[in-house]
C-alpha cells in the first residue's frame, strides 16, 4: 500500500479505448493521510473527460457525474508544493446524491445526510432525483506534473448511507422507474437535438424521429430513450435566450465563452504587445470526424478567410468524407498571419488527436499559402505536404471577370497567368514572363493595377512553392471551394454586418449554426433520415457533380486541344465551351464558372484528358518522362554495359519506391530550388499551357 508521498512512482495508465471507466484501471489504496484507504490512480490529464464519460455509462448503475466543487491556482503560486499539490481540483459527485428525498413527502429530505460543505445549496428542481448516492471521486491536476491527473476515488459504489444500492438495476425500488437509468439525457443526445433545432427541424419532427429510432432498436434501454417534449422545449428556450454577446466588451465576452466551453478550446493565447491573439476551437464531434476521416486521409488548411471583413481572419482545418465533401474539424482565429503561429497550436492539436488514437496519422496535408512553415507541418503530422491553387485561381478569375469585359482577352490573360505560375526555371525567366504578360495586356489597366498591388509582391513565393511542393488535384480543390462558398454565404449575410467586428459573434455562429449544418449532413449520410433537409447546392461539390456527367456528353478533339464542349445536363440543346481544357487555368462559359467558381464541366474535361493521357502533365512529370525517353532512345551498344545498365535500373526502381515511402511518411525533404532549376535547364521541356 503506497503512501501519498509515493504517488509519482505509480504508473501512468492510458487505456486504448476512446472512453474508459474505473474497471479499466488498476487502483492502489493509499496509506495514511487525508485520503487513507481511498483508491488512487494516475492518468493523463487530457483524458479526464474520457474517464468521466466512461464512469457515467456503468451498466448496473447508469449515472451522470456533476462537478460539485472546483478550485484552481496559478502556476508559481506555491514555492514548495506538496507531492499531491494541485493546479486544478475538481470534485465529481453522482447526480443521484448526496441528498436523499426518496422517503420525504415534504421535500425537506433526510437532514442527517449532509452534503459536502462545498455543495450548491438545496438544488431546487432536482429533489425527485436525489436518492442519497455517495459515489464520488476527486481529480487533481498535479502542480509538479501538469500533464498528469491524480484520481482519488472516495466511494466507488453507487450506494446510500446504509450501503444498499440506491439506483440502477440493483436497486429493487428503482425497477420500472427512471431511477433505473441515468438521471438526465446524455451530452451526445443533447448536442444532436440542439443541432436539429439550429438547422430548423421542428419539435414535432424531432420527437417523431426519436420515437422511430427507439422503436427500431427494440424499445427504451436508457435515459436517452425517454426524451420528452419538455426536454426539447427546454433546449429551444436555451437557443432562443442565447446570445453571442455575453459581455459588452468583445475580449471579455470571448473569455466568458471560453470559461463555459473549456473542453472545446484546445489552444488560447491572449493578445499582448508581442504576442498575437490565437484561439483554437474543436468540439467533440469535430474531434471524432478528424479521427475518422483524417486517419490515412488528407487534412487541408483553408486559411485567412474574412481578412477584409472580420476582426480577425479565420483558418479552418478540413477533412474529406466518403463523398469527397469538406468537413471543418477545427477552427483557429488569430490576429496575425496564420503561418506565423502554427508552431504554437498545431502540435497541441495533434497531441489531442493522438491521445484518443496513438496510431492516427494522415497521408497528406494540403496548404493554400506557401508562406506557411512547411517544416513544422511535416514534423507535426509526419506526412507529405501538397500545395492547393484554388485560392489563386479563384481570385484571378473573379478579378478578370470583374475588370475585363472581353471573353477572348479573359481566357488569354488567364492562360498567361498560369504560364507565369508554372515558370519553374530561374528568377530572371520569371521576371521576363511577368514583364511580357504586362506588356501584352498593357491596355487592361484595372486588372494590372490589381495584379501589381495584390500579387506582384508574392508571385515569386508562389512560383517557388510550386517548384518545391507537389500540387493537389482538382478533387480537393473543388471540396475546399465548396466549403469556402458555404462560409461566405452564412457569415457574410448583410444582416450580420454589424457583428463582423466582434470575435464572440464569429465563435457563436461557427459553433452553433455552421457546426449544426455539417453535423446534419453527416447524420443524413449515416442514417438516411431527413433527406428532405439537404441543401444540394452545398452538399455536392463540383467534383462530385462532374462524376455524374456521361463521357458521351463531352466533345473533345484530342488532335486540337484548344477547346472542348460539354452538353448541359438540364438543357440538352445547350453545350458549354471550355477553353484550354485539361489545365487548372481553363475557362468555361457556363453561369457557375462565370461567377469565378470551379465548375463541373471543366473538371469533367480534365478527368477525361487525364484518363486518355492527352492532358499535359505537371512540369516535374514532364522532366521525369523526358529523362526516361532519352534513356530508351539511346541504349548502350556494349552488351556488358547494357547488363550493368539493367542492374542500375533495377536498383533505381527500388530507390524510387523507397522515396515514395519516405514521402508518404512525411520524411522526404524537397530538393533545393537551384537543383530543380538545373534539372529543368538540362532537359528539354514541353510547354504545359497553350
Short mmCIF file of N, CA and C in Angstrom, two decimals, residues 243 245 260 415 447 483 597 619:
data_model
loop_
_atom_site.label_atom_id
_atom_site.label_comp_id
_atom_site.label_asym_id
_atom_site.label_seq_id
_atom_site.Cartn_x
_atom_site.Cartn_y
_atom_site.Cartn_z
N UNK A 243 -27.18 34.34 -26.60
CA UNK A 243 -26.66 35.47 -27.36
C UNK A 243 -25.15 35.34 -27.47
N UNK A 245 -23.21 37.84 -27.48
CA UNK A 245 -22.62 38.91 -26.68
C UNK A 245 -22.83 38.62 -25.19
N UNK A 260 -17.15 28.86 -20.32
CA UNK A 260 -18.31 27.98 -20.41
C UNK A 260 -18.04 26.75 -21.29
N UNK A 415 -4.63 32.26 -69.29
CA UNK A 415 -3.63 31.29 -69.73
C UNK A 415 -2.23 31.80 -69.44
N UNK A 447 -7.11 45.55 -64.26
CA UNK A 447 -6.56 44.30 -63.75
C UNK A 447 -5.08 44.44 -63.42
N UNK A 483 -16.66 24.51 -49.51
CA UNK A 483 -16.69 24.92 -48.11
C UNK A 483 -16.56 26.44 -48.00
N UNK A 597 -16.18 30.42 -60.19
CA UNK A 597 -16.09 29.14 -59.49
C UNK A 597 -15.51 28.05 -60.39
N UNK A 619 5.07 19.99 -64.74
CA UNK A 619 6.43 20.16 -65.24
C UNK A 619 7.36 19.08 -64.71
#
